[in-house]
PDB file of C-alpha atoms in Angstrom:
ATOM      1  CA  MET B   1     -11.947  -6.387   2.562  1.00 87.00           C
ATOM      2  CA  ILE B   2      -9.886  -3.136   1.902  1.00 92.00           C
ATOM      3  CA  ASP B   3     -11.140  -0.277   2.300  1.00 94.00           C
ATOM      4  CA  THR B   4      -8.523   2.255   0.388  1.00 96.00           C
ATOM      5  CA  VAL B   5      -6.020   2.653  -2.345  1.00 97.00           C
ATOM      6  CA  ILE B   6      -2.752   4.980  -1.838  1.00 97.00           C
ATOM      7  CA  VAL B   7      -1.056   5.160  -4.981  1.00 97.00           C
ATOM      8  CA  SER B   8       2.416   6.451  -4.783  1.00 93.00           C
ATOM      9  CA  GLY B   9       4.569   7.558  -7.891  1.00 89.00           C
ATOM     10  CA  GLY B  10       6.944   4.934  -8.322  1.00 86.00           C
ATOM     11  CA  ASP B  11       7.089   1.944 -11.181  1.00 88.00           C
ATOM     12  CA  ILE B  12       3.412   0.716 -12.046  1.00 91.00           C
ATOM     13  CA  GLN B  13       1.398  -1.745 -14.197  1.00 92.00           C
ATOM     14  CA  SER B  14      -1.461  -0.115 -15.711  1.00 94.00           C
ATOM     15  CA  ASP B  15      -2.967  -3.109 -16.523  1.00 95.00           C
ATOM     16  CA  PHE B  16      -2.847  -5.045 -13.462  1.00 95.00           C
ATOM     17  CA  ALA B  17      -3.652  -1.422 -11.794  1.00 95.00           C
ATOM     18  CA  LEU B  18      -6.972  -1.287 -12.462  1.00 95.00           C
ATOM     19  CA  ASP B  19      -8.214  -4.144 -12.807  1.00 95.00           C
ATOM     20  CA  PHE B  20      -7.024  -4.406  -8.707  1.00 94.00           C
ATOM     21  CA  LEU B  21      -9.143  -1.147  -8.268  1.00 94.00           C
ATOM     22  CA  LYS B  22     -11.962  -3.109 -10.223  1.00 93.00           C
ATOM     23  CA  LYS B  23     -11.670  -5.985  -8.525  1.00 92.00           C
ATOM     24  CA  ASN B  24     -11.150  -4.476  -4.766  1.00 91.00           C
ATOM     25  CA  ALA B  25     -14.506  -2.019  -6.231  1.00 89.00           C
ATOM     26  CA  GLU B  26     -16.545  -5.012  -6.968  1.00 86.00           C
ATOM     27  CA  LYS B  27     -15.692  -6.776  -3.342  1.00 84.00           C
ATOM     28  CA  ALA B  28     -15.895  -3.328  -1.479  1.00 82.00           C
ATOM     29  CA  GLY B  29     -19.889  -3.140  -2.951  1.00 80.00           C
ATOM     30  CA  LYS B  30     -22.154  -0.094  -1.914  1.00 77.00           C
ATOM     31  CA  GLU B  31     -19.426   1.009   1.376  1.00 82.00           C
ATOM     32  CA  LYS B  32     -16.817   1.971  -1.454  1.00 89.00           C
ATOM     33  CA  VAL B  33     -12.672   2.087  -2.005  1.00 94.00           C
ATOM     34  CA  ARG B  34     -11.074   5.086  -1.019  1.00 96.00           C
ATOM     35  CA  LEU B  35      -8.639   6.514  -3.475  1.00 97.00           C
ATOM     36  CA  ILE B  36      -5.445   8.347  -2.359  1.00 98.00           C
ATOM     37  CA  ALA B  37      -3.158   9.980  -4.746  1.00 97.00           C
ATOM     38  CA  ALA B  38      -0.311  10.242  -2.609  1.00 95.00           C
ATOM     39  CA  ASP B  39       1.028  13.186  -4.727  1.00 93.00           C
ATOM     40  CA  ARG B  40       3.760  11.893  -8.424  1.00 93.00           C
ATOM     41  CA  GLY B  41       0.587   9.037  -7.826  1.00 95.00           C
ATOM     42  CA  LEU B  42      -1.871  11.918  -9.360  1.00 96.00           C
ATOM     43  CA  GLU B  43      -0.493  11.083 -12.670  1.00 96.00           C
ATOM     44  CA  PHE B  44      -1.680   7.344 -12.207  1.00 96.00           C
ATOM     45  CA  PHE B  45      -5.434   8.837 -11.647  1.00 96.00           C
ATOM     46  CA  LEU B  46      -4.709  11.547 -14.240  1.00 95.00           C
ATOM     47  CA  GLU B  47      -3.834   9.288 -17.387  1.00 95.00           C
ATOM     48  CA  GLN B  48      -6.616   6.210 -16.472  1.00 95.00           C
ATOM     49  CA  GLN B  49      -9.073   9.068 -15.919  1.00 94.00           C
ATOM     50  CA  ILE B  50     -10.346   8.213 -12.648  1.00 95.00           C
ATOM     51  CA  LEU B  51     -10.618  10.652  -9.587  1.00 96.00           C
ATOM     52  CA  PRO B  52      -9.599  10.071  -6.552  1.00 96.00           C
ATOM     53  CA  ASP B  53     -10.328  10.539  -3.225  1.00 96.00           C
ATOM     54  CA  VAL B  54      -7.596  12.735  -1.988  1.00 97.00           C
ATOM     55  CA  VAL B  55      -4.577  13.884  -3.522  1.00 97.00           C
ATOM     56  CA  ILE B  56      -2.099  14.185  -0.737  1.00 95.00           C
ATOM     57  CA  GLY B  57       2.515  15.555  -1.508  1.00 91.00           C
ATOM     58  CA  ASP B  58       4.442  18.812  -1.566  1.00 89.00           C
ATOM     59  CA  PHE B  59       3.900  18.416  -5.466  1.00 88.00           C
ATOM     60  CA  ASP B  60       7.186  19.552  -6.350  1.00 84.00           C
ATOM     61  CA  SER B  61       7.219  16.990  -9.036  1.00 85.00           C
ATOM     62  CA  LEU B  62       4.488  17.174 -10.721  1.00 91.00           C
ATOM     63  CA  SER B  63       3.648  17.658 -14.677  1.00 93.00           C
ATOM     64  CA  GLU B  64       2.429  21.234 -15.503  1.00 93.00           C
ATOM     65  CA  GLU B  65      -1.839  18.577 -16.148  1.00 94.00           C
ATOM     66  CA  GLY B  66      -0.760  17.718 -12.391  1.00 93.00           C
ATOM     67  CA  LYS B  67      -0.847  20.509 -11.117  1.00 90.00           C
ATOM     68  CA  GLU B  68      -3.508  21.801 -13.113  1.00 92.00           C
ATOM     69  CA  PHE B  69      -5.892  20.110 -11.959  1.00 93.00           C
ATOM     70  CA  LEU B  70      -4.768  20.781  -8.543  1.00 91.00           C
ATOM     71  CA  GLU B  71      -6.777  24.613  -8.911  1.00 88.00           C
ATOM     72  CA  VAL B  72      -4.320  25.900  -6.171  1.00 83.00           C
ATOM     73  CA  PRO B  73      -6.615  28.632  -5.064  1.00 80.00           C
ATOM     74  CA  ALA B  74      -5.849  32.589  -4.650  1.00 76.00           C
ATOM     75  CA  GLY B  75      -3.950  33.228  -1.218  1.00 70.00           C
ATOM     76  CA  ILE B  76      -3.601  29.650  -0.177  1.00 72.00           C
ATOM     77  CA  LYS B  77      -0.017  29.419   1.796  1.00 67.00           C
ATOM     78  CA  THR B  78       3.111  28.679  -0.974  1.00 66.00           C
ATOM     79  CA  ASN B  79       5.366  25.472   0.469  1.00 67.00           C
ATOM     80  CA  SER B  80       7.878  27.660   2.062  1.00 64.00           C
ATOM     81  CA  GLU B  81       5.143  29.182   4.662  1.00 68.00           C
ATOM     82  CA  ILE B  82       3.657  26.303   5.204  1.00 65.00           C
ATOM     83  CA  PRO B  83       5.586  24.968   9.168  1.00 68.00           C
ATOM     84  CA  TYR B  84       7.911  22.515   9.506  1.00 65.00           C
ATOM     85  CA  GLY B  85       5.568  18.961   8.870  1.00 67.00           C
ATOM     86  CA  GLY B  86       1.914  21.276   8.229  1.00 69.00           C
ATOM     87  CA  MET B  87       0.062  21.427   6.111  1.00 70.00           C
ATOM     88  CA  THR B  88      -2.680  22.988   3.830  1.00 83.00           C
ATOM     89  CA  ASN B  89      -5.588  22.050   2.733  1.00 82.00           C
ATOM     90  CA  TRP B  90      -8.790  23.076  -0.199  1.00 89.00           C
ATOM     91  CA  LYS B  91     -11.517  20.696  -2.290  1.00 92.00           C
ATOM     92  CA  VAL B  92     -12.204  21.378  -5.332  1.00 91.00           C
ATOM     93  CA  GLN B  93     -15.412  19.950  -7.557  1.00 92.00           C
ATOM     94  CA  LYS B  94     -13.651  17.780 -10.523  1.00 91.00           C
ATOM     95  CA  GLN B  95     -15.479  15.947 -13.065  1.00 88.00           C
ATOM     96  CA  THR B  96     -14.428  13.174 -15.568  1.00 86.00           C
ATOM     97  CA  GLY B  97     -16.945  11.347 -18.237  1.00 83.00           C
ATOM     98  CA  GLU B  98     -20.003  10.612 -16.106  1.00 83.00           C
ATOM     99  CA  GLU B  99     -18.118  11.045 -12.978  1.00 86.00           C
ATOM    100  CA  LYS B 100     -18.412  14.024 -10.272  1.00 90.00           C
ATOM    101  CA  LYS B 101     -16.545  14.248  -7.505  1.00 92.00           C
ATOM    102  CA  GLU B 102     -14.940  16.665  -4.031  1.00 94.00           C
ATOM    103  CA  VAL B 103     -11.136  16.371  -3.982  1.00 95.00           C
ATOM    104  CA  GLU B 104      -9.280  17.054  -1.354  1.00 95.00           C
ATOM    105  CA  ILE B 105      -6.234  18.364  -1.606  1.00 94.00           C
ATOM    106  CA  ILE B 106      -3.601  18.567   0.543  1.00 92.00           C
ATOM    107  CA  ARG B 107      -0.038  20.718   0.695  1.00 89.00           C
ATOM    108  CA  LEU B 108       2.582  19.224   2.851  1.00 87.00           C
ATOM    109  CA  ARG B 109       6.215  21.004   3.136  1.00 79.00           C
ATOM    110  CA  PRO B 110       8.577  19.421   1.621  1.00 73.00           C
ATOM    111  CA  GLU B 111      10.845  19.490   4.321  1.00 71.00           C
ATOM    112  CA  LYS B 112       9.373  16.588   6.934  1.00 70.00           C
ATOM    113  CA  ASP B 113       9.994  13.819   8.193  1.00 68.00           C
ATOM    114  CA  ASP B 114       7.835  11.160   6.877  1.00 76.00           C
ATOM    115  CA  SER B 115       7.636  10.550   2.601  1.00 85.00           C
ATOM    116  CA  ASP B 116       5.247  11.550   0.766  1.00 88.00           C
ATOM    117  CA  THR B 117       3.091   8.202   1.383  1.00 91.00           C
ATOM    118  CA  GLN B 118       4.152   7.475   4.582  1.00 92.00           C
ATOM    119  CA  SER B 119       1.403  10.967   5.284  1.00 91.00           C
ATOM    120  CA  ALA B 120      -0.835   9.357   2.566  1.00 94.00           C
ATOM    121  CA  MET B 121      -0.966   6.591   4.479  1.00 95.00           C
ATOM    122  CA  ASN B 122      -0.912   8.179   8.302  1.00 93.00           C
ATOM    123  CA  TYR B 123      -4.059  10.170   7.110  1.00 93.00           C
ATOM    124  CA  ALA B 124      -5.717   7.184   5.521  1.00 96.00           C
ATOM    125  CA  ILE B 125      -5.482   5.771   9.828  1.00 96.00           C
ATOM    126  CA  ARG B 126      -6.103   8.915  11.176  1.00 94.00           C
ATOM    127  CA  THR B 127      -9.565   9.707   8.821  1.00 94.00           C
ATOM    128  CA  GLY B 128     -10.670   5.734  10.052  1.00 95.00           C
ATOM    129  CA  ALA B 129      -8.877   2.998   7.622  1.00 96.00           C
ATOM    130  CA  LYS B 130      -8.385  -0.019   8.542  1.00 96.00           C
ATOM    131  CA  GLU B 131      -7.320  -2.700   5.151  1.00 96.00           C
ATOM    132  CA  ILE B 132      -4.881  -0.573   3.037  1.00 97.00           C
ATOM    133  CA  ALA B 133      -3.686  -1.433  -0.207  1.00 97.00           C
ATOM    134  CA  ILE B 134      -0.344   0.249  -1.520  1.00 97.00           C
ATOM    135  CA  LEU B 135       0.133   0.653  -5.016  1.00 96.00           C
ATOM    136  CA  GLY B 136       3.121   2.017  -6.677  1.00 93.00           C
ATOM    137  CA  VAL B 137       6.113   1.453  -3.874  1.00 91.00           C
ATOM    138  CA  THR B 138       8.198  -1.202  -5.458  1.00 86.00           C
ATOM    139  CA  GLY B 139      10.694   0.448  -8.426  1.00 74.00           C
ATOM    140  CA  LYS B 140      14.573  -0.344  -9.221  1.00 73.00           C
ATOM    141  CA  ARG B 141      15.508   1.406  -5.280  1.00 78.00           C
ATOM    142  CA  VAL B 142      15.464  -1.228  -3.160  1.00 79.00           C
ATOM    143  CA  ASP B 143      16.272   1.733  -0.139  1.00 80.00           C
ATOM    144  CA  HIS B 144      12.952   3.258  -0.818  1.00 78.00           C
ATOM    145  CA  LEU B 145      11.147  -0.743  -0.274  1.00 82.00           C
ATOM    146  CA  MET B 146      12.680  -0.927   2.416  1.00 83.00           C
ATOM    147  CA  ALA B 147      11.856   2.537   3.841  1.00 84.00           C
ATOM    148  CA  ASN B 148       8.437   0.783   3.255  1.00 87.00           C
ATOM    149  CA  PHE B 149       8.450  -2.053   4.626  1.00 90.00           C
ATOM    150  CA  GLY B 150       8.498   0.168   7.662  1.00 91.00           C
ATOM    151  CA  LEU B 151       5.104   1.898   6.825  1.00 94.00           C
ATOM    152  CA  LEU B 152       4.180  -2.422   7.446  1.00 96.00           C
ATOM    153  CA  VAL B 153       5.240  -1.871  11.635  1.00 94.00           C
ATOM    154  CA  LEU B 154       4.504   1.720  11.596  1.00 94.00           C
ATOM    155  CA  ALA B 155       0.301   0.691  10.614  1.00 96.00           C
ATOM    156  CA  GLN B 156       0.358  -2.179  12.782  1.00 95.00           C
ATOM    157  CA  LYS B 157       1.169  -0.253  15.657  1.00 94.00           C
ATOM    158  CA  GLN B 158      -1.594   2.333  14.798  1.00 94.00           C
ATOM    159  CA  GLY B 159      -4.027  -1.030  14.325  1.00 94.00           C
ATOM    160  CA  ALA B 160      -4.142  -0.674  10.791  1.00 96.00           C
ATOM    161  CA  SER B 161      -3.232  -3.278   8.320  1.00 96.00           C
ATOM    162  CA  VAL B 162      -1.313  -2.526   5.251  1.00 97.00           C
ATOM    163  CA  THR B 163      -0.474  -4.155   1.777  1.00 96.00           C
ATOM    164  CA  LEU B 164       2.312  -3.726  -0.627  1.00 96.00           C
ATOM    165  CA  VAL B 165       1.401  -4.282  -3.794  1.00 96.00           C
ATOM    166  CA  ASP B 166       2.915  -4.624  -7.474  1.00 94.00           C
ATOM    167  CA  SER B 167       2.376  -6.747 -10.563  1.00 94.00           C
ATOM    168  CA  TYR B 168       4.071  -9.310  -8.943  1.00 93.00           C
ATOM    169  CA  ASN B 169       4.264  -9.328  -5.440  1.00 94.00           C
ATOM    170  CA  TYR B 170       2.189  -9.198  -2.781  1.00 95.00           C
ATOM    171  CA  MET B 171       3.928  -7.989   0.586  1.00 96.00           C
ATOM    172  CA  LYS B 172       1.975  -7.404   4.343  1.00 96.00           C
ATOM    173  CA  LEU B 173       2.801  -8.487   8.165  1.00 97.00           C
ATOM    174  CA  VAL B 174       1.035 -11.722   8.948  1.00 97.00           C
ATOM    175  CA  SER B 175      -0.605 -12.501  12.496  1.00 96.00           C
ATOM    176  CA  SER B 176      -0.111 -15.610  14.162  1.00 97.00           C
ATOM    177  CA  GLY B 177      -3.193 -17.864  13.764  1.00 97.00           C
ATOM    178  CA  THR B 178      -3.989 -16.806   9.822  1.00 97.00           C
ATOM    179  CA  VAL B 179      -5.504 -19.365   7.551  1.00 97.00           C
ATOM    180  CA  LEU B 180      -4.619 -19.083   4.158  1.00 96.00           C
ATOM    181  CA  ARG B 181      -7.320 -20.544   1.284  1.00 94.00           C
ATOM    182  CA  LYS B 182      -5.197 -21.553  -1.160  1.00 93.00           C
ATOM    183  CA  SER B 183      -7.288 -20.866  -4.045  1.00 90.00           C
ATOM    184  CA  GLU B 184      -7.897 -16.887  -3.294  1.00 89.00           C
ATOM    185  CA  GLN B 185      -3.688 -16.501  -3.233  1.00 91.00           C
ATOM    186  CA  PHE B 186      -1.916 -14.390  -5.239  1.00 93.00           C
ATOM    187  CA  GLY B 187       0.163 -16.473  -7.244  1.00 92.00           C
ATOM    188  CA  LYS B 188       2.483 -19.733  -7.052  1.00 93.00           C
ATOM    189  CA  TYR B 189       4.719 -19.015  -3.435  1.00 96.00           C
ATOM    190  CA  VAL B 190       5.365 -18.167  -0.311  1.00 97.00           C
ATOM    191  CA  SER B 191       7.642 -16.163   1.670  1.00 97.00           C
ATOM    192  CA  PHE B 192       8.386 -15.041   5.180  1.00 97.00           C
ATOM    193  CA  PHE B 193      10.604 -13.217   6.833  1.00 95.00           C
ATOM    194  CA  GLN B 194      11.000 -11.676  10.752  1.00 94.00           C
ATOM    195  CA  LEU B 195      10.855  -8.407  10.209  1.00 91.00           C
ATOM    196  CA  GLY B 196      13.038  -5.806  13.176  1.00 87.00           C
ATOM    197  CA  GLY B 197      13.309  -8.828  15.275  1.00 91.00           C
ATOM    198  CA  ASP B 198      13.411 -12.966  15.518  1.00 95.00           C
ATOM    199  CA  VAL B 199      10.427 -14.644  15.481  1.00 97.00           C
ATOM    200  CA  THR B 200      10.086 -17.561  18.093  1.00 97.00           C
ATOM    201  CA  GLY B 201       7.613 -21.100  18.327  1.00 97.00           C
ATOM    202  CA  LEU B 202       7.245 -20.911  13.887  1.00 97.00           C
ATOM    203  CA  THR B 203       5.257 -23.010  12.355  1.00 98.00           C
ATOM    204  CA  LEU B 204       3.808 -23.658   9.506  1.00 97.00           C
ATOM    205  CA  GLU B 205       1.249 -25.980   8.001  1.00 97.00           C
ATOM    206  CA  GLY B 206      -0.267 -27.220   5.006  1.00 97.00           C
ATOM    207  CA  PHE B 207       2.560 -25.947   3.340  1.00 97.00           C
ATOM    208  CA  LYS B 208       5.203 -27.823   0.392  1.00 96.00           C
ATOM    209  CA  TYR B 209       7.505 -27.154   3.122  1.00 95.00           C
ATOM    210  CA  PRO B 210       6.529 -27.337   6.396  1.00 96.00           C
ATOM    211  CA  LEU B 211       8.138 -26.131   9.940  1.00 96.00           C
ATOM    212  CA  SER B 212       7.270 -26.979  13.332  1.00 97.00           C
ATOM    213  CA  ASN B 213       8.011 -24.924  16.399  1.00 97.00           C
ATOM    214  CA  TYR B 214      11.161 -22.917  14.620  1.00 96.00           C
ATOM    215  CA  HIS B 215      13.433 -19.868  15.445  1.00 96.00           C
ATOM    216  CA  LEU B 216      13.047 -18.114  12.622  1.00 95.00           C
ATOM    217  CA  THR B 217      16.060 -15.208  12.193  1.00 94.00           C
ATOM    218  CA  VAL B 218      17.218 -12.881  10.027  1.00 91.00           C
ATOM    219  CA  ALA B 219      19.729 -15.900   8.757  1.00 91.00           C
ATOM    220  CA  ASP B 220      17.354 -18.399   7.647  1.00 86.00           C
ATOM    221  CA  SER B 221      15.626 -16.941   5.018  1.00 79.00           C
ATOM    222  CA  GLY B 222      16.649 -19.008   2.539  1.00 87.00           C
ATOM    223  CA  LEU B 223      14.981 -21.504   4.479  1.00 92.00           C
ATOM    224  CA  THR B 224      11.028 -19.506   3.971  1.00 94.00           C
ATOM    225  CA  VAL B 225      11.722 -18.337   1.012  1.00 95.00           C
ATOM    226  CA  SER B 226       9.882 -20.011  -2.035  1.00 95.00           C
ATOM    227  CA  ASN B 227       7.682 -22.361   0.102  1.00 96.00           C
ATOM    228  CA  GLU B 228       3.504 -23.223  -1.657  1.00 96.00           C
ATOM    229  CA  ILE B 229       0.559 -24.001  -0.548  1.00 97.00           C
ATOM    230  CA  SER B 230       0.120 -27.138  -0.294  1.00 96.00           C
ATOM    231  CA  SER B 231      -3.722 -27.942   0.977  1.00 95.00           C
ATOM    232  CA  GLU B 232      -6.703 -25.748   0.146  1.00 95.00           C
ATOM    233  CA  PHE B 233      -6.004 -24.259   3.713  1.00 96.00           C
ATOM    234  CA  ALA B 234      -2.560 -22.811   5.030  1.00 97.00           C
ATOM    235  CA  LYS B 235      -2.310 -22.252   8.640  1.00 98.00           C
ATOM    236  CA  ILE B 236       0.835 -19.900  10.215  1.00 98.00           C
ATOM    237  CA  ILE B 237       1.286 -19.476  14.112  1.00 98.00           C
ATOM    238  CA  TYR B 238       3.891 -17.571  15.667  1.00 97.00           C
ATOM    239  CA  ASP B 239       4.814 -17.420  19.470  1.00 97.00           C
ATOM    240  CA  LYS B 240       6.692 -14.194  19.451  1.00 96.00           C
ATOM    241  CA  GLY B 241       8.516 -11.331  16.981  1.00 96.00           C
ATOM    242  CA  THR B 242       6.357  -9.651  13.658  1.00 96.00           C
ATOM    243  CA  LEU B 243       6.502 -11.997  10.621  1.00 96.00           C
ATOM    244  CA  LEU B 244       5.904 -10.534   6.658  1.00 96.00           C
ATOM    245  CA  MET B 245       4.804 -12.562   3.547  1.00 97.00           C
ATOM    246  CA  ILE B 246       5.545 -11.754   0.455  1.00 96.00           C
ATOM    247  CA  MET B 247       3.365 -13.861  -1.864  1.00 96.00           C
ATOM    248  CA  SER B 248       4.702 -13.665  -5.578  1.00 95.00           C
ATOM    249  CA  ARG B 249       4.138 -15.076  -8.708  1.00 91.00           C
ATOM    250  CA  ASP B 250       6.628 -15.506 -11.863  1.00 84.00           C
TER     251      ASP B 250
END
């Protein structure tokens, strides 16, 4: 179950995103889903009149409304005063409608080794997140998308799971032994790709195009794209490697 949603500053289909947040809030129940705005992702929350729990970034690209939301206190360090790779933080009391919340603001120095989205993800994991969904990380820039695939691996190394989500795709790493339920899948198609090296012994059961003990390489992308779940349950098994799964709809 998703415990944290990070909204970044890329393309977001608002109706889909609102529905996604509502459904995951209902699943979480009393546990609540933590909402994190990664820099320009704050603009989505402001437009939809939703209060995030945390806002993190260098904030150089925020609108005037976004900068006003931050309520930077007097005496707080400016960007140039923050050490390289460092941060400064404060909290503000906010209200929208009947909702009141204390929002944590974390300002990062613009010159850093991590993107704002990566910093938000690392913060979420450090503070206990285990199942994270990230919205707003797809769009026109393929280089940014490729970099964000790296977040999936980085999160896995820290013991967390990340799903990149937009209105047409769910993208995540899957472990051997993963079972998918057709009635719960997103979209129609399921594709698989090796990430960072070959995937050995790949077996796909319950799919329209099954595989048995296959050695998947980067050159095999046509073989494992646009598969479909043909049974109520489908299983993914492999020996070694890192396997990226993308669920897609038309």
